[in-house]
Amino acid sequence: MADLEPLLRFWRALDSAFETVEPAWWGGVVADSRFPGIWDVNYARVETDDAALSLAEVESSLLPVMDRVGARHTHMVVFLPEQLTPLLSEASTRGDRVSWDTAMELRQAPNETGGVEVEEVDPHDPSFWPAYRGSLGEFRITEEDAIRQLEDIERDVLIPAGKRWFAVREAGRPRALGSLIGMEGVGYVDHVVTFPEARRRGYAGAVVRRIAEEARSSDLDHLYLLTEPGAGAASLYERLGFEAIRLIASTLRPR
């Protein structure tokens, strides 16, 4: 648990930027009525390692809040899934989709960018938001309402909270993106993406290296990211000095 505590400290601080955080002995319920279609901000944060925790107990706190904000999904993030196998099995058995992320922490400084220019993005730059919206398709997000809500989260919550964006451009257009947000002395790398026509040019690695440099210069003591287990991106992050520390599980069920 000690290796995960800084990430949890960051996660709790990030959750506090949203409308509602209701603590529970096992973690807490996070919700925001402005973004009912986005499950990442309407969910149960399950931090406990107590295997006796049941789905019914989580949902006795979660569902009333989701009803109140009009959330369209039931979602849990389980930070210690090895200890909560019964909870995850219960959710899977009833039909919830269970997915996994590998939490990785930067353990050594990455090498230089290799000549690829990475710039920090001004969120008022008119070329950024179309690129951001277009990049969501690379994460299989195509519904217009979800895209609009995610853009609103960036504009109204995350950028005001200190989130910074970085890009590699071709002919003036952002062709690779990535972001850094730091809270409680902990940094988090998010939304690293290269558009298909610009892949295999080292852009994603250059963006992550730049983010790592910015994290060091911002006195962030830890830098984390999440990636799919076994994905090609995990190998890239390992080459850049990130080390896998543990798996995190998520469950999702449409309402």
XYZ file of N, CA and C in Angstrom:
765
model
N 0.825 -1.212 0.000
C 0.000 0.000 0.000
C 0.861 1.264 0.000
N 2.061 1.194 0.594
C 2.884 2.395 0.701
C 3.245 2.955 -0.668
N 3.466 2.070 -1.656
C 3.837 2.559 -2.979
C 2.680 3.243 -3.684
N 1.463 2.976 -3.237
C 0.275 3.561 -3.846
C -0.213 4.811 -3.123
N 0.246 5.051 -1.919
C -0.295 6.139 -1.108
C -0.132 7.511 -1.765
N 1.024 7.848 -2.387
C 1.087 9.161 -3.043
C 0.062 9.305 -4.169
N -0.162 8.228 -4.950
C -1.168 8.296 -6.001
C -2.549 8.501 -5.411
N -2.852 7.816 -4.332
C -4.140 8.011 -3.673
C -4.276 9.433 -3.135
N -3.198 9.978 -2.609
C -3.227 11.359 -2.110
C -3.567 12.316 -3.248
N -2.952 12.096 -4.397
C -3.276 12.901 -5.577
C -4.733 12.712 -5.967
N -5.170 11.460 -6.020
C -6.515 11.136 -6.499
C -7.571 11.803 -5.622
N -7.380 11.735 -4.299
C -8.337 12.369 -3.393
C -8.388 13.886 -3.626
N -7.219 14.491 -3.821
C -7.174 15.935 -4.050
C -7.865 16.300 -5.358
N -7.653 15.484 -6.391
C -8.318 15.744 -7.669
C -9.831 15.613 -7.521
N -10.280 14.599 -6.818
C -11.720 14.426 -6.607
C -12.333 15.645 -5.925
N -11.571 16.288 -5.058
C -12.107 17.433 -4.323
C -12.386 18.630 -5.226
N -11.884 18.605 -6.469
C -12.174 19.680 -7.414
C -13.579 19.577 -7.979
N -14.233 18.433 -7.764
C -15.569 18.233 -8.305
C -16.631 18.560 -7.261
N -17.873 18.441 -7.645
C -18.991 19.004 -6.901
C -19.202 18.344 -5.534
N -19.128 17.017 -5.497
C -19.495 16.271 -4.295
C -18.464 15.190 -4.007
N -17.999 15.130 -2.758
C -17.228 13.986 -2.277
C -17.823 13.590 -0.933
N -18.401 12.400 -0.870
C -19.006 11.910 0.360
C -18.150 10.777 0.914
N -17.451 11.002 2.031
C -16.562 9.967 2.568
C -17.338 8.740 3.045
N -16.682 7.610 2.958
C -17.179 6.352 3.509
C -15.990 5.635 4.126
N -16.264 4.686 5.019
C -15.149 4.027 5.693
C -14.255 3.277 4.711
N -14.827 2.905 3.567
C -14.084 2.149 2.551
C -13.462 3.050 1.487
N -13.764 4.357 1.524
C -13.239 5.284 0.521
C -14.126 6.496 0.400
N -14.877 6.591 -0.698
C -15.773 7.726 -0.844
C -16.529 7.674 -2.151
N -17.563 8.513 -2.251
C -18.373 8.653 -3.462
C -18.133 10.048 -4.030
N -17.805 10.105 -5.305
C -17.514 11.358 -5.995
C -18.589 11.572 -7.053
N -19.071 12.803 -7.185
C -20.131 13.062 -8.158
C -20.107 14.521 -8.580
N -20.617 14.752 -9.797
C -20.746 16.126 -10.291
C -21.917 16.160 -11.263
N -22.960 16.885 -10.887
C -24.186 16.912 -11.685
C -24.000 17.614 -13.026
N -22.897 18.338 -13.197
C -22.643 19.001 -14.479
C -22.227 18.016 -15.567
N -21.759 16.837 -15.141
C -21.164 15.912 -16.094
C -21.742 14.497 -15.905
N -23.044 14.332 -16.059
C -23.661 13.041 -15.725
C -23.240 11.901 -16.630
N -22.737 12.211 -17.817
C -22.344 11.153 -18.741
C -20.924 10.674 -18.582
N -20.165 11.252 -17.650
C -18.742 10.932 -17.502
C -18.554 10.132 -16.225
N -18.306 8.845 -16.373
C -18.252 7.991 -15.176
C -17.012 8.235 -14.343
N -15.953 8.820 -14.928
C -14.736 9.054 -14.152
C -14.933 10.095 -13.051
N -15.991 10.893 -13.126
C -16.240 11.876 -12.071
C -17.533 11.585 -11.315
N -18.110 10.421 -11.572
C -19.307 9.968 -10.860
C -19.086 8.502 -10.510
N -18.549 8.249 -9.321
C -18.077 6.889 -9.058
C -17.807 6.666 -7.570
N -17.534 5.404 -7.235
C -17.100 5.027 -5.892
C -15.589 4.796 -5.907
N -14.876 5.477 -5.035
C -13.424 5.281 -4.871
C -13.217 4.301 -3.721
N -12.840 3.086 -4.042
C -12.730 2.022 -3.043
C -11.254 1.844 -2.689
N -10.899 2.270 -1.475
C -9.506 2.254 -1.033
C -9.192 1.142 -0.035
N -10.192 0.576 0.584
C -9.965 -0.381 1.663
C -9.365 -1.686 1.140
N -8.730 -2.435 2.054
C -8.286 -3.794 1.735
C -9.130 -4.832 2.473
N -10.271 -4.403 2.999
C -11.140 -5.295 3.769
C -11.979 -6.146 2.817
N -11.651 -7.443 2.740
C -12.323 -8.343 1.807
C -13.784 -8.568 2.147
N -14.217 -8.132 3.323
C -15.620 -8.297 3.701
C -16.532 -7.251 3.050
N -15.946 -6.243 2.410
C -16.763 -5.210 1.772
C -17.603 -5.833 0.656
N -18.901 -5.569 0.681
C -19.802 -6.131 -0.321
C -20.238 -5.063 -1.312
N -20.703 -5.524 -2.455
C -21.241 -4.621 -3.462
C -22.443 -3.858 -2.921
N -23.276 -4.530 -2.152
C -24.456 -3.862 -1.585
C -24.046 -2.715 -0.675
N -22.977 -2.899 0.092
C -22.558 -1.834 1.002
C -22.035 -0.632 0.225
N -21.242 -0.882 -0.809
C -20.767 0.236 -1.639
C -21.951 0.960 -2.264
N -22.873 0.193 -2.826
C -23.966 0.821 -3.573
C -25.005 1.485 -2.676
N -25.031 1.117 -1.400
C -25.945 1.820 -0.492
C -25.538 3.285 -0.352
N -24.245 3.571 -0.525
C -23.778 4.966 -0.539
C -23.743 5.541 -1.942
N -23.369 4.713 -2.913
C -23.155 5.199 -4.278
C -24.449 5.529 -5.011
N -25.417 4.626 -4.983
C -26.576 4.780 -5.857
C -27.432 6.006 -5.545
N -27.680 6.347 -4.269
C -28.464 7.569 -4.033
C -27.805 8.820 -4.598
N -26.487 8.869 -4.526
C -25.791 10.038 -5.080
C -25.884 10.035 -6.601
N -25.711 8.868 -7.216
C -25.819 8.788 -8.676
C -27.227 9.161 -9.136
N -28.240 8.749 -8.381
C -29.608 9.145 -8.710
C -29.758 10.660 -8.639
N -29.175 11.255 -7.624
C -29.326 12.695 -7.413
C -28.701 13.511 -8.538
N -27.552 13.070 -9.049
C -26.864 13.848 -10.083
C -27.229 13.396 -11.492
N -28.044 12.343 -11.605
C -28.452 11.860 -12.923
C -27.362 11.111 -13.663
N -26.446 10.477 -12.939
C -25.350 9.745 -13.577
C -25.889 8.591 -14.410
N -25.227 8.318 -15.511
C -25.725 7.329 -16.467
C -25.051 5.967 -16.306
N -24.116 5.865 -15.370
C -23.412 4.611 -15.142
C -23.210 4.399 -13.645
N -23.009 3.141 -13.273
C -22.517 2.797 -11.938
C -21.064 2.379 -12.101
N -20.178 3.034 -11.381
C -18.735 2.876 -11.616
C -18.013 2.807 -10.281
N -17.084 1.858 -10.168
C -16.194 1.771 -9.011
C -14.761 1.732 -9.496
N -13.862 2.341 -8.736
C -12.419 2.172 -8.921
C -11.895 1.524 -7.651
N -11.277 0.359 -7.803
C -10.816 -0.449 -6.676
C -9.291 -0.445 -6.680
N -8.704 0.181 -5.667
C -7.257 0.387 -5.662
C -6.463 -0.818 -5.163
N -7.104 -1.705 -4.433
C -6.417 -2.899 -3.923
C -7.197 -4.147 -4.345
N -7.245 -4.418 -5.641
C -8.134 -5.469 -6.131
C -7.741 -6.870 -5.672
N -6.445 -7.109 -5.403
C -6.048 -8.443 -4.955
C -6.733 -8.813 -3.646
N -6.964 -7.825 -2.795
C -7.607 -8.076 -1.515
C -9.133 -8.063 -1.606
N -9.673 -7.519 -2.707
C -11.126 -7.384 -2.828
C -11.685 -8.246 -3.967
N -11.119 -9.418 -4.131
C -11.599 -10.336 -5.159
C -13.090 -10.642 -5.024
N -13.622 -10.872 -3.805
C -15.070 -11.151 -3.710
C -15.931 -10.005 -4.235
N -15.544 -8.771 -3.961
C -16.302 -7.612 -4.449
C -16.307 -7.583 -5.967
N -15.145 -7.772 -6.579
C -15.050 -7.734 -8.036
C -15.778 -8.912 -8.664
N -15.700 -10.082 -8.036
C -16.409 -11.247 -8.555
C -17.915 -11.025 -8.518
N -18.386 -10.407 -7.448
C -19.813 -10.119 -7.323
C -20.274 -9.176 -8.430
N -19.477 -8.140 -8.697
C -19.838 -7.195 -9.757
C -19.789 -7.873 -11.125
N -18.771 -8.676 -11.362
C -18.648 -9.364 -12.647
C -19.777 -10.346 -12.873
N -20.150 -11.074 -11.827
C -21.203 -12.082 -11.952
C -22.536 -11.471 -12.349
N -22.812 -10.268 -11.880
C -24.104 -9.658 -12.225
C -24.057 -8.949 -13.584
N -22.863 -8.912 -14.213
C -22.775 -8.369 -15.558
C -22.014 -7.068 -15.703
N -21.442 -6.524 -14.622
C -20.618 -5.317 -14.743
C -19.366 -5.624 -15.557
N -18.918 -4.667 -16.344
C -17.651 -4.825 -17.054
C -16.515 -4.506 -16.091
N -15.572 -5.420 -15.948
C -14.409 -5.224 -15.088
C -13.196 -5.010 -15.979
N -12.483 -3.928 -15.754
C -11.279 -3.642 -16.530
C -10.128 -3.338 -15.576
N -8.918 -3.330 -16.148
C -7.708 -3.222 -15.338
C -6.784 -2.155 -15.910
N -6.103 -1.465 -15.024
C -5.040 -0.534 -15.392
C -3.794 -0.873 -14.585
N -2.657 -0.663 -15.190
C -1.390 -0.761 -14.472
C -0.984 0.634 -14.014
N -0.820 0.814 -12.716
C -0.283 2.068 -12.186
C 1.235 2.013 -12.294
N 1.820 3.037 -12.906
C 3.264 3.106 -13.098
C 3.783 4.395 -12.479
N 4.969 4.318 -11.891
C 5.603 5.489 -11.296
C 6.960 5.713 -11.944
N 7.292 6.972 -12.180
C 8.611 7.303 -12.726
C 9.662 7.061 -11.654
N 10.616 6.174 -11.963
C 11.649 5.824 -10.998
C 13.031 6.304 -11.413
N 13.199 6.667 -12.680
C 14.471 7.248 -13.111
C 14.208 8.240 -14.228
N 15.054 9.251 -14.305
C 14.827 10.329 -15.269
C 14.978 9.804 -16.686
N 14.028 10.112 -17.581
C 14.176 9.691 -18.977
C 15.276 10.475 -19.675
N 15.739 9.938 -20.813
C 16.800 10.614 -21.559
C 16.234 11.799 -22.331
N 17.081 12.416 -23.141
C 16.676 13.633 -23.840
C 15.620 13.334 -24.906
N 14.992 14.387 -25.423
C 13.862 14.233 -26.334
C 14.273 13.804 -27.730
N 15.551 13.772 -28.054
C 15.965 13.319 -29.376
C 15.633 14.283 -30.481
N 15.521 15.547 -30.164
C 15.321 16.563 -31.186
C 13.884 16.865 -31.534
N 12.930 16.148 -30.957
C 11.519 16.448 -31.222
C 11.092 17.625 -30.352
N 10.572 18.648 -30.967
C 10.165 19.837 -30.219
C 8.788 19.624 -29.599
N 8.722 19.837 -28.299
C 7.459 19.722 -27.570
C 7.174 21.074 -26.943
N 6.000 21.605 -27.182
C 5.661 22.919 -26.638
C 4.522 22.807 -25.643
N 4.504 23.714 -24.685
C 3.352 23.795 -23.805
C 2.239 24.531 -24.523
N 1.041 24.027 -24.376
C -0.107 24.556 -25.109
C -0.784 25.649 -24.301
N -1.069 26.747 -24.956
C -1.929 27.776 -24.382
C -3.376 27.328 -24.597
N -4.146 27.113 -23.518
C -5.529 26.641 -23.714
C -6.401 27.616 -24.484
N -5.936 28.848 -24.687
C -6.684 29.795 -25.512
C -6.315 29.689 -26.984
N -5.333 28.836 -27.311
C -4.937 28.616 -28.700
C -6.099 27.960 -29.447
N -6.600 28.588 -30.506
C -7.770 28.033 -31.198
C -7.530 26.675 -31.843
N -6.261 26.286 -32.043
C -5.995 24.980 -32.651
C -6.038 23.852 -31.635
N -6.011 24.180 -30.340
C -5.930 23.120 -29.340
C -7.231 22.357 -29.190
N -8.347 23.060 -29.050
C -9.595 22.375 -28.705
C -10.091 21.448 -29.810
N -9.999 21.820 -31.087
C -10.336 20.817 -32.115
C -9.427 19.589 -32.046
N -8.149 19.799 -31.742
C -7.232 18.655 -31.612
C -7.617 17.808 -30.405
N -7.957 18.451 -29.300
C -8.377 17.701 -28.117
C -9.610 16.869 -28.423
N -10.608 17.504 -29.037
C -11.838 16.783 -29.351
C -11.551 15.612 -30.292
N -10.718 15.847 -31.294
C -10.385 14.780 -32.231
C -9.635 13.637 -31.568
N -8.811 13.959 -30.576
C -8.019 12.920 -29.910
C -8.887 11.967 -29.107
N -10.064 12.394 -28.701
C -10.913 11.525 -27.891
C -11.331 10.277 -28.655
N -11.399 10.380 -29.964
C -11.711 9.201 -30.761
C -10.674 8.111 -30.625
N -9.421 8.482 -30.355
C -8.367 7.486 -30.144
C -8.567 6.722 -28.843
N -9.407 7.244 -27.944
C -9.774 6.549 -26.705
C -11.176 5.939 -26.821
N -11.665 5.825 -28.060
C -12.974 5.237 -28.347
C -14.122 6.034 -27.732
N -13.936 7.347 -27.651
C -14.998 8.247 -27.189
C -15.497 9.010 -28.403
N -16.699 8.710 -28.844
C -17.212 9.291 -30.086
C -18.565 9.971 -29.916
N -19.249 9.728 -28.808
C -20.563 10.332 -28.597
C -20.400 11.827 -28.345
N -21.145 12.630 -29.076
C -20.972 14.079 -29.013
C -21.218 14.635 -27.613
N -22.217 14.104 -26.919
C -22.510 14.619 -25.581
C -21.348 14.340 -24.626
N -20.759 13.158 -24.706
C -19.614 12.841 -23.854
C -18.418 13.725 -24.203
N -18.189 13.953 -25.485
C -17.084 14.818 -25.901
C -17.282 16.225 -25.338
N -18.507 16.726 -25.431
C -18.778 18.075 -24.915
C -18.534 18.146 -23.414
N -19.006 17.132 -22.677
C -18.818 17.143 -21.228
C -17.334 17.031 -20.856
N -16.588 16.208 -21.566
C -15.153 16.102 -21.279
C -14.431 17.418 -21.566
N -14.818 18.084 -22.636
C -14.225 19.394 -22.923
C -14.568 20.389 -21.816
N -15.800 20.363 -21.332
C -16.195 21.256 -20.240
C -15.397 20.951 -18.965
N -15.154 19.672 -18.691
C -14.344 19.316 -17.520
C -12.959 19.920 -17.635
N -12.356 19.818 -18.809
C -11.028 20.406 -19.000
C -11.066 21.916 -18.793
N -12.004 22.583 -19.456
C -12.064 24.048 -19.418
C -12.428 24.575 -18.030
N -13.417 23.942 -17.396
C -14.038 24.525 -16.205
C -13.469 23.999 -14.896
N -12.842 22.814 -14.924
C -12.368 22.199 -13.685
C -10.868 21.956 -13.705
N -10.380 21.204 -14.670
C -9.009 20.705 -14.586
C -7.964 21.761 -14.927
N -8.164 22.515 -15.985
C -7.193 23.568 -16.309
C -7.163 24.634 -15.212
N -8.312 25.092 -14.696
C -8.244 26.007 -13.552
C -7.552 25.403 -12.325
N -7.588 24.068 -12.185
C -6.916 23.407 -11.064
C -5.432 23.204 -11.311
N -4.948 23.613 -12.477
C -3.516 23.548 -12.736
C -3.073 22.561 -13.789
N -3.993 21.936 -14.481
C -3.607 20.982 -15.519
C -2.952 21.719 -16.676
N -1.849 21.126 -17.172
C -1.079 21.725 -18.263
C -1.016 20.735 -19.422
N -1.104 21.269 -20.630
C -1.096 20.446 -21.831
C 0.166 20.709 -22.648
N 0.639 19.665 -23.325
C 1.841 19.737 -24.146
C 1.553 19.082 -25.493
N 2.243 19.567 -26.537
C 1.946 19.075 -27.883
C 3.190 19.053 -28.753
N 3.191 18.140 -29.701
C 4.100 18.174 -30.845
C 3.256 18.587 -32.042
N 3.753 19.542 -32.798
C 2.998 20.065 -33.934
C 3.650 19.662 -35.259
N 2.803 19.509 -36.260
C 3.232 19.404 -37.648
C 2.435 20.418 -38.445
N 3.130 21.279 -39.183
C 2.468 22.318 -39.982
C 1.497 23.133 -39.128
N 1.893 23.379 -37.880
C 1.102 24.199 -36.986
C -0.025 23.484 -36.275
N -0.271 22.209 -36.605
C -1.375 21.466 -35.999
C -0.848 20.505 -34.942
N -1.482 20.433 -33.766
C -1.065 19.438 -32.775
C -1.287 18.023 -33.308
N -0.205 17.235 -33.322
C -0.288 15.855 -33.809
C -0.051 14.847 -32.688
N 0.428 15.309 -31.539
C 0.562 14.465 -30.354
C 0.301 15.344 -29.150
N -0.364 14.761 -28.155
C -0.755 15.509 -26.966
C -0.420 14.713 -25.714
N -0.303 15.422 -24.615
C -0.185 14.813 -23.303
C -0.366 15.900 -22.265
N -0.698 15.513 -21.049
C -0.972 16.512 -20.023
C -0.348 16.121 -18.696
N -0.172 17.124 -17.854
C 0.364 16.969 -16.499
C -0.519 17.754 -15.552
N -0.898 17.104 -14.467
C -1.557 17.832 -13.387
C -0.899 17.401 -12.085
N -0.585 18.371 -11.234
C 0.058 18.098 -9.963
C -0.796 18.570 -8.805
N -0.923 17.728 -7.788
C -1.646 18.071 -6.565
C -0.980 17.361 -5.400
N -0.912 18.041 -4.273
C -0.352 17.451 -3.055
C 1.060 16.914 -3.286
N 1.827 17.614 -4.130
C 3.202 17.199 -4.390
C 3.346 15.991 -5.286
N 2.267 15.588 -5.937
C 2.257 14.391 -6.781
C 1.780 14.782 -8.173
N 2.491 14.303 -9.196
C 2.109 14.581 -10.569
C 1.474 13.375 -11.225
N 0.645 13.654 -12.221
C -0.046 12.592 -12.944
C -0.004 12.917 -14.433
N 0.439 11.946 -15.224
C 0.496 12.068 -16.682
C -0.799 11.511 -17.258
N -1.427 12.267 -18.146
C -2.723 11.825 -18.672
C -2.816 12.147 -20.156
N -3.692 11.402 -20.830
C -4.114 11.705 -22.197
C -2.927 11.787 -23.152
N -2.012 10.834 -23.051
C -0.902 10.782 -24.010
C -1.416 10.104 -25.273
N -1.388 10.822 -26.374
C -1.971 10.307 -27.609
C -1.238 10.900 -28.807
N -1.050 10.078 -29.829
C -0.530 10.538 -31.112
C -1.562 10.209 -32.175
N -1.855 11.154 -33.035
C -2.797 10.895 -34.119
C -2.210 9.870 -35.085
N -3.053 9.030 -35.666
C -2.546 7.896 -36.457
C -1.552 8.274 -37.540
N -1.785 9.373 -38.230
C -0.905 9.751 -39.345
C 0.463 10.239 -38.888
N 0.638 10.454 -37.570
C 1.910 10.968 -37.060
C 2.634 9.961 -36.160
N 2.213 8.695 -36.184
C 2.819 7.706 -35.300
C 4.171 7.231 -35.825
N 4.906 6.574 -34.913
C 6.226 6.006 -35.190
C 7.275 7.080 -35.507
N 7.108 8.236 -34.925
C 8.081 9.318 -35.089
C 8.659 9.766 -33.752
N 8.340 9.036 -32.672
C 8.873 9.371 -31.363
C 8.152 10.482 -30.650
N 6.964 10.844 -31.120
C 6.285 11.989 -30.551
C 5.771 11.710 -29.131
N 5.165 10.553 -28.919
C 4.623 10.262 -27.590
C 5.728 10.236 -26.546
N 6.853 9.593 -26.878
C 7.982 9.565 -25.942
C 8.493 10.953 -25.642
N 8.552 11.815 -26.672
C 9.025 13.180 -26.463
C 8.086 13.958 -25.550
N 6.777 13.761 -25.728
C 5.812 14.449 -24.872
C 5.971 14.007 -23.418
N 6.116 12.695 -23.195
C 6.238 12.206 -21.814
C 7.545 12.682 -21.194
N 8.627 12.711 -21.956
C 9.898 13.233 -21.423
C 9.738 14.687 -20.998
N 9.077 15.482 -21.831
C 8.869 16.892 -21.487
C 8.033 17.013 -20.215
N 6.995 16.193 -20.094
C 6.169 16.226 -18.895
C 6.999 15.859 -17.667
N 7.883 14.851 -17.803
C 8.738 14.461 -16.680
C 9.661 15.606 -16.275
N 10.186 16.325 -17.255
C 11.031 17.485 -16.955
C 10.237 18.551 -16.207
N 9.028 18.802 -16.673
C 8.196 19.814 -16.019
C 7.832 19.387 -14.600
N 7.592 18.095 -14.397
C 7.273 17.613 -13.054
C 8.448 17.842 -12.111
N 9.666 17.550 -12.585
C 10.850 17.768 -11.738
C 11.018 19.251 -11.417
N 10.857 20.095 -12.411
C 11.045 21.522 -12.177
C 9.934 22.123 -11.326
N 8.817 21.416 -11.223
C 7.697 21.869 -10.382
C 7.760 21.281 -8.982
N 8.856 20.576 -8.656
C 9.056 19.994 -7.322
C 7.981 18.984 -6.956
N 7.521 18.228 -7.951
C 6.609 17.132 -7.674
C 7.439 15.917 -7.284
N 7.142 15.342 -6.136
C 7.967 14.261 -5.596
C 7.709 12.926 -6.264
N 6.563 12.761 -6.878
C 6.201 11.516 -7.542
C 5.531 11.860 -8.863
N 5.664 10.962 -9.835
C 4.975 11.127 -11.108
C 4.411 9.769 -11.510
N 3.090 9.719 -11.708
C 2.391 8.476 -12.005
C 1.662 8.578 -13.347
N 1.309 7.413 -13.856
C 0.371 7.312 -14.964
C -0.316 5.955 -14.876
N -1.410 5.811 -15.617
C -2.104 4.530 -15.751
C -2.069 4.116 -17.206
N -1.903 2.822 -17.433
C -1.952 2.290 -18.786
C -2.550 0.899 -18.757
N -3.008 0.421 -19.906
C -3.582 -0.912 -19.977
C -2.485 -1.962 -19.819
N -2.726 -2.997 -19.025
C -1.710 -4.047 -18.863
C -1.390 -4.702 -20.203
N -0.106 -4.852 -20.461
C 0.323 -5.532 -21.673
C 0.242 -4.706 -22.934
N -0.232 -3.470 -22.841
C -0.327 -2.621 -24.029
C 1.053 -2.162 -24.475
N 1.155 -1.825 -25.755
C 2.431 -1.344 -26.263
C 2.912 -0.102 -25.552
N 1.967 0.715 -25.083
C 2.362 1.929 -24.368
C 3.133 1.608 -23.106
N 2.819 0.482 -22.455
C 3.525 0.124 -21.224
C 5.012 -0.051 -21.488
N 5.365 -0.657 -22.619
C 6.784 -0.826 -22.969
C 7.453 0.523 -23.186
N 6.743 1.433 -23.836
C 7.285 2.785 -24.023
C 7.570 3.433 -22.686
N 6.616 3.357 -21.762
C 6.793 4.011 -20.474
C 7.938 3.368 -19.681
N 8.101 2.071 -19.799
C 9.226 1.415 -19.123
C 10.547 1.933 -19.664
N 10.634 2.109 -20.973
C 11.876 2.646 -21.568
C 12.139 4.070 -21.098
N 11.083 4.786 -20.746
C 11.234 6.165 -20.292
C 11.495 6.273 -18.792
N 11.580 5.144 -18.096
C 11.921 5.168 -16.679
C 10.781 4.920 -15.726
N 9.588 4.572 -16.243
C 8.451 4.251 -15.379
C 8.507 2.771 -14.991
N 8.016 2.480 -13.808
C 7.995 1.111 -13.303
C 6.582 0.774 -12.845
N 6.102 -0.405 -13.265
C 4.780 -0.856 -12.826
C 4.808 -1.140 -11.335
N 3.819 -0.621 -10.594
C 3.794 -0.834 -9.147
C 2.629 -1.704 -8.710
N 1.489 -1.630 -9.385
C 0.382 -2.522 -9.044
C -0.766 -2.326 -10.030
N -1.708 -3.279 -10.013
C -2.904 -3.184 -10.826
C -4.024 -2.486 -10.058
N -4.840 -1.738 -10.797
C -6.044 -1.105 -10.265
C -7.205 -1.600 -11.101
N -8.305 -1.948 -10.456
C -9.477 -2.474 -11.154
C -10.592 -1.438 -11.198
N -11.406 -1.508 -12.252
C -12.580 -0.658 -12.371
C -13.769 -1.510 -12.793
N -14.936 -1.130 -12.354
C -16.167 -1.779 -12.804
C -17.088 -0.728 -13.406
N -17.881 -1.153 -14.369
C -18.773 -0.215 -15.057
C -20.055 -0.945 -15.437
N -21.177 -0.252 -15.187
C -22.495 -0.820 -15.514
C -23.408 0.334 -15.940
N -23.971 0.268 -17.160
C -24.935 1.313 -17.548
C -26.136 1.284 -16.620
N -26.730 2.466 -16.414
C -27.884 2.548 -15.521
C -29.175 2.616 -16.334
